[in-house]
Coordinates of C-alpha atoms in Angstrom, one line a residue:
M30 CA 0.1 0.0 -0.2
W31 CA 1.0 3.6 -0.5
P32 CA 1.7 5.5 2.5
T33 CA -0.6 8.4 3.4
T34 CA 2.5 10.8 3.8
T35 CA 5.9 10.7 2.5
R36 CA 9.3 12.1 3.5
S37 CA 11.7 14.3 1.3
A38 CA 15.3 13.4 1.7
S39 CA 17.5 16.5 2.6
R40 CA 20.4 14.4 1.0
S41 CA 21.5 13.5 -2.5
L42 CA 19.7 10.3 -2.7
I43 CA 18.8 9.3 -6.5
R44 CA 22.0 7.6 -8.3
G45 CA 22.6 8.0 -11.8
P46 CA 24.2 10.3 -14.5
L47 CA 22.0 13.1 -13.1
A48 CA 23.7 13.2 -9.9
T49 CA 26.7 15.8 -10.1
V50 CA 28.6 13.8 -7.3
R51 CA 28.4 10.2 -7.2
C52 CA 26.7 8.4 -4.4
S53 CA 28.6 6.0 -1.9
K54 CA 28.9 2.4 -2.8
Y55 CA 26.3 1.5 -0.3
F56 CA 23.4 3.4 -2.1
R57 CA 22.8 2.4 -5.6
P58 CA 19.0 3.2 -6.5
T59 CA 17.8 1.7 -9.8
E60 CA 16.5 3.8 -12.4
L61 CA 13.5 1.4 -13.8
T62 CA 10.3 0.4 -12.3
P63 CA 9.4 -3.4 -12.5
L64 CA 6.7 -3.5 -14.8
S65 CA 4.7 -6.8 -14.8
G66 CA 2.9 -6.5 -17.9
M67 CA 6.1 -5.5 -20.0
S68 CA 8.1 -8.4 -18.4
R69 CA 5.5 -10.8 -19.9
M70 CA 6.2 -9.4 -23.1
A71 CA 9.6 -11.0 -23.0
S72 CA 8.4 -14.4 -21.8
S73 CA 8.9 -17.4 -24.1
T74 CA 5.3 -18.0 -24.9
S75 CA 4.6 -14.4 -26.4
T76 CA 5.0 -14.0 -30.0
K77 CA 6.7 -11.0 -31.7
A78 CA 3.2 -9.4 -32.6
N79 CA 1.9 -9.6 -29.0
S80 CA 5.1 -8.1 -27.7
F81 CA 4.8 -5.3 -30.3
N82 CA 1.2 -4.7 -29.2
Q83 CA 1.9 -4.7 -25.5
T84 CA 4.6 -2.3 -25.9
L85 CA 2.6 -0.1 -28.1
H86 CA -0.4 -0.2 -25.6
Y87 CA 2.1 1.0 -23.0
I88 CA 3.7 3.7 -24.9
T89 CA 0.0 5.0 -25.9
E90 CA -0.8 5.0 -21.8
I91 CA 2.5 7.0 -21.3
K92 CA 1.7 9.6 -24.0
L93 CA -1.8 10.0 -22.9
Q94 CA -0.6 10.7 -19.3
E95 CA 2.0 13.3 -20.6
L96 CA -0.9 14.7 -22.9
E97 CA -3.2 15.0 -20.1
T98 CA -0.7 16.7 -17.9
Q99 CA 0.2 19.2 -20.7
R100 CA -3.7 19.8 -21.4
L101 CA -4.5 20.6 -17.9
A102 CA -1.4 23.2 -18.0
Y103 CA -2.7 24.6 -21.0
K104 CA -6.1 24.8 -19.7
E105 CA -4.9 27.0 -17.1
H106 CA -2.5 29.0 -19.5
S107 CA -5.5 29.7 -21.9
K108 CA -7.3 31.5 -19.1
A109 CA -5.7 34.5 -20.8
L110 CA -8.8 34.3 -23.2
D111 CA -10.9 35.3 -20.4
E112 CA -8.7 38.1 -19.2
A113 CA -8.6 39.5 -22.8
Q114 CA -12.2 39.4 -23.1
K115 CA -12.3 42.0 -20.2
Q116 CA -10.1 44.5 -22.1
T117 CA -11.8 47.4 -23.7
D118 CA -8.5 48.6 -25.3
V119 CA -8.0 46.5 -28.5
I120 CA -4.1 47.0 -28.5
K121 CA -3.6 46.1 -24.6
K122 CA -6.0 42.9 -25.6
V123 CA -3.5 42.0 -28.6
E124 CA -0.5 42.5 -26.2
L125 CA -2.2 40.2 -23.5
L126 CA -2.9 37.5 -26.1
T127 CA 0.5 37.7 -27.8
K128 CA 2.3 37.3 -24.3
A129 CA 0.0 34.1 -23.8
V130 CA 0.9 32.6 -27.3
K131 CA 4.7 33.5 -26.6
S132 CA 5.0 32.2 -23.2
W133 CA 3.5 28.5 -23.7
T134 CA 6.5 26.3 -24.3
G135 CA 4.6 22.8 -24.4
S136 CA 3.2 21.1 -27.3
G137 CA 1.9 23.4 -30.0
S138 CA 4.4 26.3 -29.0
V139 CA 5.5 28.7 -31.7
H140 CA 8.4 30.9 -32.6
D141 CA 8.5 34.3 -34.0
T142 CA 9.0 32.8 -37.6
K143 CA 5.5 31.2 -37.2
L144 CA 2.5 32.6 -39.2
I145 CA -0.5 32.4 -36.7
E146 CA -3.6 31.3 -38.5
G147 CA -1.7 31.6 -41.7
K148 CA -2.1 35.3 -41.7
L149 CA -0.3 37.0 -38.5
H150 CA 3.5 36.8 -38.4
L151 CA 4.3 36.6 -34.6
G152 CA 7.7 38.3 -35.3
D153 CA 6.6 41.2 -36.9
L154 CA 3.5 41.7 -34.4
E155 CA 5.5 43.6 -31.8
F156 CA 6.7 46.2 -34.3
W157 CA 3.2 46.7 -35.8
L158 CA 1.8 47.2 -32.1
Q159 CA 4.3 49.9 -31.3
Q160 CA 3.2 51.7 -34.6
A161 CA -0.5 51.3 -33.5
K162 CA 0.2 53.0 -30.2
K163 CA 1.9 55.9 -31.9
D164 CA -0.2 56.3 -35.1
P165 CA -3.6 57.9 -34.5
S166 CA -4.6 56.8 -37.8
F167 CA -3.9 53.4 -37.5
S168 CA -7.2 51.2 -38.1
E169 CA -8.6 49.4 -35.2
E170 CA -10.0 46.9 -37.4
I171 CA -6.8 45.7 -38.2
A172 CA -5.9 45.4 -34.5
R173 CA -9.3 43.4 -33.9
S174 CA -8.4 41.0 -36.7
W175 CA -4.9 40.3 -35.0
A176 CA -6.7 39.8 -31.6
E177 CA -9.3 37.6 -33.5
A178 CA -6.2 35.5 -35.0
L179 CA -4.6 35.0 -31.7
E180 CA -7.7 34.0 -30.1
Q181 CA -8.4 31.5 -32.8
H182 CA -4.9 30.0 -32.2
I183 CA -5.3 29.7 -28.5
Q184 CA -8.5 27.8 -29.0
H185 CA -7.4 25.6 -31.7
I186 CA -4.3 24.4 -29.6
G187 CA -6.9 23.7 -26.9
M188 CA -9.0 21.6 -29.3
R189 CA -5.9 19.6 -30.7
F190 CA -5.1 18.7 -27.0
D191 CA -8.7 17.5 -26.6
A192 CA -8.8 15.7 -30.2
A193 CA -5.6 14.0 -29.3
R194 CA -6.9 12.8 -26.0
L195 CA -10.0 11.5 -27.8
F196 CA -8.0 9.7 -30.5
G197 CA -5.7 8.1 -27.9
K198 CA -8.4 6.8 -25.8
L199 CA -10.2 5.2 -29.1
F200 CA -6.7 3.8 -30.2
N201 CA -6.3 2.1 -26.7
E202 CA -9.9 0.6 -26.9
W203 CA -9.1 -0.7 -30.4
L204 CA -5.9 -2.4 -29.1
E205 CA -8.0 -4.0 -26.3
S206 CA -10.6 -5.0 -28.7
G207 CA -11.2 -8.2 -30.5
D208 CA -10.1 -6.3 -33.6
S209 CA -6.6 -6.1 -32.4
S210 CA -4.2 -8.8 -31.5
A211 CA -2.9 -6.6 -28.5
V212 CA -2.9 -7.8 -25.1
A213 CA -3.2 -4.7 -22.7
Y214 CA -0.6 -3.6 -20.3
Q215 CA -1.2 -5.5 -17.0
G216 CA -0.4 -3.1 -14.1
P217 CA 1.2 -4.4 -10.9
S218 CA -2.3 -4.6 -9.3
E219 CA -3.7 -6.3 -12.1
V220 CA -4.0 -10.0 -12.7
P221 CA -4.1 -11.3 -16.4
S222 CA -7.1 -13.6 -17.5
G223 CA -6.1 -17.2 -17.3
A224 CA -3.7 -16.6 -14.5
S225 CA -3.4 -19.5 -11.9
D226 CA -4.9 -19.2 -8.5
A227 CA -1.6 -19.3 -7.0
S228 CA -0.6 -16.1 -8.8
V229 CA -3.7 -14.2 -7.2
G230 CA -2.6 -11.9 -4.5
T231 CA 1.1 -12.3 -5.0
D232 CA 1.7 -8.8 -6.0
A233 CA 5.4 -7.9 -5.7
S234 CA 4.6 -4.5 -4.3
S235 CA 2.7 -5.8 -1.2
F236 CA 5.6 -8.3 -0.5
V237 CA 8.1 -7.2 2.3
E238 CA 11.2 -9.2 2.5
A239 CA 12.2 -10.1 6.1
G240 CA 16.0 -9.2 5.4
R241 CA 19.0 -9.8 7.5
K242 CA 20.4 -7.9 10.3
E243 CA 22.7 -6.1 8.2
M244 CA 20.1 -4.8 5.9
Y245 CA 18.4 -3.2 8.9
E246 CA 21.5 -1.6 10.1
Q247 CA 22.2 -0.4 6.5
K248 CA 18.6 1.1 6.6
A249 CA 19.1 2.7 9.9
K250 CA 22.3 4.1 8.7
L251 CA 20.9 5.6 5.5
Q252 CA 17.7 7.1 7.3
S253 CA 20.0 8.9 9.9
I254 CA 22.0 10.7 7.0
V255 CA 19.1 11.5 4.6
F256 CA 16.5 12.8 7.0
E257 CA 18.7 14.8 9.2
D258 CA 19.3 18.2 8.0
H259 CA 22.9 19.6 8.5
P260 CA 22.8 23.4 7.4
I261 CA 25.7 24.5 5.2
E262 CA 26.9 28.1 5.3
T263 CA 26.4 28.7 1.5
D264 CA 28.1 32.3 2.0
K265 CA 31.3 30.7 3.1
L266 CA 31.2 27.9 0.3
K267 CA 30.9 30.8 -2.3
S268 CA 33.6 32.8 -0.8
Y269 CA 35.9 29.7 -1.0
L270 CA 34.9 29.1 -4.6
E271 CA 35.6 32.7 -5.7
K272 CA 39.2 32.5 -4.0
L273 CA 39.9 29.6 -6.1
F274 CA 39.3 31.9 -9.2
E275 CA 41.1 35.0 -8.1
S276 CA 43.9 35.1 -10.4
E277 CA 43.5 36.9 -13.8
E278 CA 43.9 33.5 -15.9
S279 CA 41.4 31.8 -13.4
T280 CA 38.9 34.6 -13.6
K281 CA 39.1 34.3 -17.5
A282 CA 38.5 30.6 -17.3
L283 CA 35.5 31.1 -15.0
E284 CA 33.9 33.6 -17.2
K285 CA 34.4 31.1 -20.1
L286 CA 32.9 28.1 -18.2
R287 CA 29.9 30.1 -17.2
K288 CA 29.1 31.3 -20.7
E289 CA 29.6 27.7 -21.9
L290 CA 27.0 26.4 -19.3
K291 CA 24.7 29.4 -19.8
D292 CA 24.5 28.6 -23.7
F293 CA 24.2 25.0 -22.7
S294 CA 21.4 25.6 -20.5
Y295 CA 19.3 27.5 -23.3
H296 CA 20.2 25.0 -26.1
F297 CA 19.9 21.6 -24.5
K298 CA 16.3 22.4 -23.2
R299 CA 15.5 23.2 -27.1
R300 CA 17.3 20.4 -28.5
K301 CA 15.3 17.8 -30.2
I302 CA 15.5 14.2 -28.8
T303 CA 15.8 11.8 -31.6
T304 CA 15.5 7.9 -31.7
T305 CA 19.4 7.9 -31.7
D306 CA 19.2 9.6 -28.4
V307 CA 16.8 7.1 -27.0
K308 CA 19.0 4.1 -28.1
D309 CA 22.1 5.7 -26.3
T310 CA 19.8 6.2 -23.3
L311 CA 18.6 2.7 -23.3
N312 CA 22.3 1.3 -23.7
G313 CA 23.3 3.5 -20.8
L314 CA 20.5 2.0 -18.6
L315 CA 21.5 -1.4 -19.6
A316 CA 25.2 -0.8 -18.8
T317 CA 24.4 0.3 -15.4
G318 CA 23.9 -3.5 -14.2
L319 CA 21.2 -2.3 -11.7
M320 CA 18.1 -4.2 -13.4
D321 CA 17.1 -7.5 -13.3
E322 CA 16.5 -9.9 -16.4
E323 CA 12.9 -8.7 -16.7
K324 CA 13.6 -5.2 -16.6
R325 CA 16.4 -5.9 -19.1
S326 CA 14.1 -7.5 -21.3
T327 CA 11.9 -4.5 -21.4
L328 CA 14.5 -2.3 -22.3
K329 CA 15.7 -4.7 -25.1
A330 CA 12.1 -4.7 -26.4
F331 CA 12.1 -1.1 -26.8
Q332 CA 15.6 -1.3 -28.3
D333 CA 14.6 -3.4 -31.1
N334 CA 11.5 -1.8 -32.1
A335 CA 11.8 1.3 -34.4
T336 CA 8.2 2.2 -33.9
V337 CA 8.7 2.3 -30.1
L338 CA 11.9 4.2 -30.4
E339 CA 10.1 6.9 -32.2
E340 CA 7.1 7.0 -29.6
V341 CA 9.5 6.9 -26.5
A342 CA 11.3 10.1 -28.2
S343 CA 7.9 12.0 -29.0
V344 CA 7.1 11.3 -25.0
L345 CA 10.5 12.4 -23.9
N346 CA 10.3 15.7 -26.1
M347 CA 7.0 16.5 -24.7
R348 CA 8.5 16.1 -21.2
M349 CA 11.4 18.3 -22.1
A350 CA 9.3 20.9 -23.4
N351 CA 7.3 21.1 -20.2
I352 CA 10.5 20.6 -17.9
Q353 CA 9.8 23.4 -15.7
S354 CA 6.8 21.6 -14.2
W355 CA 8.5 18.1 -13.9
S356 CA 8.2 16.5 -10.4
W357 CA 8.4 13.1 -8.7
P358 CA 5.0 11.3 -8.0
K359 CA 3.2 12.7 -5.1
D360 CA 3.0 9.3 -3.5
G361 CA 6.6 9.2 -3.3
M362 CA 9.5 6.7 -4.2
L363 CA 9.8 3.3 -2.6
V364 CA 13.2 2.5 -1.2
E365 CA 14.1 -1.0 -1.1
F366 CA 17.2 -3.0 0.1
R367 CA 18.6 -5.8 -2.2
R368 CA 21.4 -8.2 -1.4
H369 CA 24.2 -8.4 -4.1
L370 CA 26.2 -11.3 -4.9
N371 CA 29.2 -9.9 -2.7
G372 CA 26.8 -10.0 0.2
K373 CA 26.4 -6.2 0.4
Y374 CA 23.0 -4.5 0.9
R375 CA 22.4 -1.4 -1.2
A376 CA 19.2 0.7 -1.6
F377 CA 17.2 1.0 -4.9
T378 CA 14.5 3.1 -5.8
D379 CA 12.5 2.2 -8.9
P380 CA 11.3 5.4 -11.1
E381 CA 8.5 5.1 -13.6
I382 CA 10.4 3.7 -16.7
V383 CA 10.0 7.0 -18.8
D384 CA 11.1 9.1 -16.0
A385 CA 14.2 6.7 -15.6
L386 CA 14.9 7.3 -19.5
F387 CA 14.1 11.0 -19.1
L388 CA 16.4 11.4 -16.1
H389 CA 19.2 9.4 -17.6
Y390 CA 19.0 11.2 -21.0
I391 CA 19.5 14.6 -18.9
G392 CA 22.1 13.4 -16.5
V393 CA 24.3 12.0 -19.4
H394 CA 24.3 15.0 -21.4
W395 CA 25.1 17.4 -18.5
Q396 CA 27.9 14.9 -17.6
V397 CA 29.6 15.2 -20.9
K398 CA 29.4 18.8 -20.9
L399 CA 30.7 19.4 -17.5
K400 CA 33.5 16.9 -18.1
S401 CA 34.6 18.7 -21.3
S402 CA 34.1 22.1 -19.8
L403 CA 36.1 21.4 -16.7
R404 CA 38.6 19.5 -18.5
R405 CA 39.6 22.7 -20.3
I406 CA 40.1 24.5 -17.0
F407 CA 42.2 21.6 -16.1
D408 CA 44.3 22.2 -19.3
S409 CA 44.5 26.0 -19.1
K410 CA 46.9 28.2 -16.8
A411 CA 44.2 28.6 -14.3
W412 CA 45.0 25.2 -12.9
T413 CA 47.5 25.3 -10.3
R414 CA 50.5 23.3 -11.0
P415 CA 54.0 22.7 -9.2
L416 CA 56.5 25.5 -9.9
P417 CA 58.8 24.9 -12.8
P418 CA 62.4 23.7 -12.3
S419 CA 65.2 26.7 -11.8
G420 CA 67.2 27.8 -14.6
R421 CA 70.4 25.8 -13.3
A422 CA 68.1 22.7 -12.9
R423 CA 66.8 23.2 -16.4
Q424 CA 70.4 23.4 -17.9
R425 CA 71.4 20.4 -16.2
W426 CA 68.5 18.4 -17.5
R427 CA 69.3 19.6 -21.1
E428 CA 73.0 18.5 -20.7
Q429 CA 71.9 15.1 -19.1
L430 CA 68.8 14.5 -21.5
R431 CA 69.7 15.9 -24.9
G432 CA 66.7 15.7 -27.3
D433 CA 64.2 15.5 -24.6
S434 CA 61.8 18.4 -24.4
G435 CA 60.4 17.0 -21.2
E436 CA 57.2 15.4 -22.8
Q437 CA 58.4 12.1 -21.5
S438 CA 59.2 13.4 -17.8
I439 CA 57.9 11.6 -14.7
H440 CA 56.0 14.8 -13.9
T441 CA 54.3 14.8 -17.3
Q442 CA 53.5 11.1 -17.2
R443 CA 51.7 11.5 -13.8
N444 CA 49.8 14.8 -15.0
T445 CA 48.6 12.8 -18.0
S446 CA 47.4 9.8 -16.0
R447 CA 45.7 12.0 -13.7
R448 CA 43.9 13.8 -16.5
D449 CA 42.9 11.0 -18.6
L450 CA 42.4 8.2 -16.1
F451 CA 41.2 9.8 -12.8
F452 CA 40.0 13.3 -13.2
M453 CA 36.2 12.9 -13.2
S454 CA 36.6 9.3 -14.5
Q455 CA 33.1 8.3 -13.7
L456 CA 31.5 11.0 -16.0
Q457 CA 31.0 10.2 -19.6
E458 CA 32.9 11.6 -22.2
T459 CA 30.6 11.0 -25.0
T460 CA 26.9 10.2 -24.7
S461 CA 27.2 7.0 -26.7
H462 CA 29.7 5.4 -24.4
P463 CA 28.4 4.6 -20.7
V464 CA 30.8 4.5 -17.9
A465 CA 30.1 1.4 -15.6
Y466 CA 30.4 1.8 -11.7
D467 CA 33.5 -0.1 -10.6
D468 CA 31.6 -1.7 -7.6
L469 CA 28.7 -3.3 -9.4
V470 CA 29.5 -6.9 -9.3
D471 CA 26.4 -7.7 -11.3
A472 CA 27.1 -4.9 -14.1
P473 CA 27.9 -6.3 -17.6
E474 CA 31.6 -6.6 -18.1
S475 CA 33.3 -4.2 -20.3
G476 CA 36.1 -5.2 -22.6
D477 CA 39.6 -5.2 -21.4
D478 CA 40.6 -2.9 -24.4
N479 CA 38.3 -0.2 -23.0
P480 CA 41.0 2.3 -21.2
M481 CA 38.3 3.7 -19.1
S482 CA 36.7 0.6 -17.9
P483 CA 36.8 0.0 -14.1
V484 CA 39.3 -3.0 -14.4
Q485 CA 41.6 -1.2 -16.6
I486 CA 41.6 1.9 -14.4
K487 CA 42.4 -0.4 -11.3
R488 CA 45.1 -2.0 -13.1
Q489 CA 46.5 1.3 -14.1
L490 CA 46.4 2.5 -10.5
L491 CA 48.3 -0.4 -9.2
H492 CA 50.7 -0.1 -11.9
I493 CA 51.4 3.5 -10.9
I494 CA 51.5 2.9 -7.0
T495 CA 54.1 0.1 -7.7
T496 CA 56.2 2.3 -9.9
E497 CA 56.0 5.1 -7.5
S498 CA 57.3 2.7 -4.7
Y499 CA 60.2 1.5 -6.6
L500 CA 61.2 5.1 -7.7
N501 CA 60.9 6.5 -4.2
Q502 CA 62.6 3.5 -2.4
A503 CA 65.6 3.9 -5.0
I504 CA 65.7 7.6 -4.5
K505 CA 64.6 8.2 -0.9
G506 CA 64.9 4.9 0.5
S507 CA 61.2 4.6 1.7
H508 CA 57.7 4.9 0.4
T509 CA 54.3 4.9 2.1
T510 CA 51.0 4.5 0.4
L511 CA 47.8 5.8 2.0
R512 CA 44.1 4.9 1.1
S513 CA 41.0 6.8 2.3
D514 CA 37.4 6.1 1.7
L515 CA 34.5 8.7 2.2
E516 CA 32.0 6.5 3.5
W517 CA 28.3 7.5 2.6
F518 CA 29.7 10.4 0.6
G519 CA 26.9 10.6 -1.9
P520 CA 23.9 10.3 0.4
S521 CA 25.3 12.7 3.1
L522 CA 25.6 15.5 0.5
P523 CA 22.9 18.2 1.3
H524 CA 21.2 19.8 -1.6
K525 CA 22.4 23.4 -0.9
P526 CA 26.0 22.9 -1.6
I527 CA 25.4 21.0 -5.0
L528 CA 23.2 23.5 -6.2
T529 CA 25.4 26.4 -4.9
V530 CA 28.2 25.0 -7.0
L531 CA 26.2 24.5 -10.2
E532 CA 24.7 27.9 -9.9
F533 CA 28.5 29.2 -9.5
M534 CA 29.5 27.5 -12.4
G535 CA 26.7 29.1 -14.5
M536 CA 23.8 26.6 -14.8
S537 CA 20.6 28.7 -15.6
K538 CA 17.6 29.1 -13.1
T539 CA 15.5 26.6 -15.2
W540 CA 17.7 23.8 -14.8
L541 CA 18.6 24.7 -11.1
N542 CA 14.9 24.5 -10.4
F543 CA 14.9 21.0 -12.1
Y544 CA 17.8 19.7 -10.2
N545 CA 16.3 20.9 -7.0
A546 CA 12.9 19.1 -7.8
F547 CA 15.3 15.9 -8.8
L548 CA 17.1 16.1 -5.6
A549 CA 14.3 16.7 -3.1
T550 CA 12.7 13.1 -3.7
P551 CA 9.9 12.1 -1.6
I552 CA 10.7 8.5 -0.2
Y553 CA 9.4 5.7 2.0
F554 CA 10.3 2.4 3.1
P555 CA 8.3 -0.9 2.8
D556 CA 7.5 -1.1 6.2
E557 CA 6.1 2.5 6.3

């Protein structure tokens, strides 16, 4: 049963590419919800046609839900028509209607180059309005025709929402009828016809595993971290960040970073999501290694069907257009503890499947952008480096190592390894090449030829440690290696410092609000 109340975690709970700082190895929420109807699609007794129809039915339901969300939002938005009717001044009426048309960013939104009702150029309207205000000979009939065209446009968009809603319902009815070979999507609380009596009442959502002592210890520790608020002095954090960029070169690098992220914030929101993006996102979710076989089968069914990929891309574009109103389900997210092959318990959440795809898509693209931008700072003069050797040392170097410009020096090798292997190593470099977590024993194995695979990075690290040990013992006679682990680092991060850092780097208000909504996840546990 869903709880009557949920709690909003004050810490960074959800794991995945959207998280700017990775969660600790003890907390790895999944990014897909178990869908009993979709898992049946992958069963050995299902035909390809049946799988296709089940998937199509599910996608249609998702689109109808998203459509209804936007329809209600547009219904509220179109109240500008009522306000416009109260205006006695025609010019003010046109201005009010124009603002309503331009401010709508959901499905059916228009750009300045669009012709409204085939006769009114939205980009030129502001100029004509200015002339109408100053020119006493301007005809009010023309202004009334503008108002009429704008009113018709607003009404037509609303009618399109209603028509799409009706068509979607009719399409679902057809899928469920005898005229179609479709099998309707079975929700977690539904029992398909022909199911055995033994299966009735075995809904996974009502089953609570007793668990071991370790599980309850992990749960208690997690609850003590995510629900206890430890205020952070953001002013001091901002002051610290500003001091990092005090020098002239650092200031230039920071200004460039902020401009890059500001531009990316604007263009990314308006970028069309394609089927290629959906494929990359599906591959990324599969590469996380967090899904069971049923969930992987669901993703693979999406992956192999071009029609479904197009429909998913359409849904994701609808959500991106309305991103300012995105939120978690009001009922909250269930947090479950599952035992892995290594004996450790990890906490999992199961977002709805399209939310998982949407969040993964956003997170990966922000990962790639942040990594490329911060690497440029690492390569620039803004990055603090050891002082260069003195003139005498350089002269001795040239005499002893003739023909070597220093590119093969030990310091250069250290810097290259740090940049290529360890600096933000868990962030993706491209959207099409996912990076697996090094402590996920159930994750798909990556090839040994991948230099950024967890196995290769560990091998490189051990090789560097061994080399440094031999070098220091030969030169200084001793060597010490220290290892530290920030336990529960990810879940223990309060939201304010994360948002403060993102704002400092130049992320726009729209995306900051989205990240804030993402981080403030309402959660509950099975026994609540």
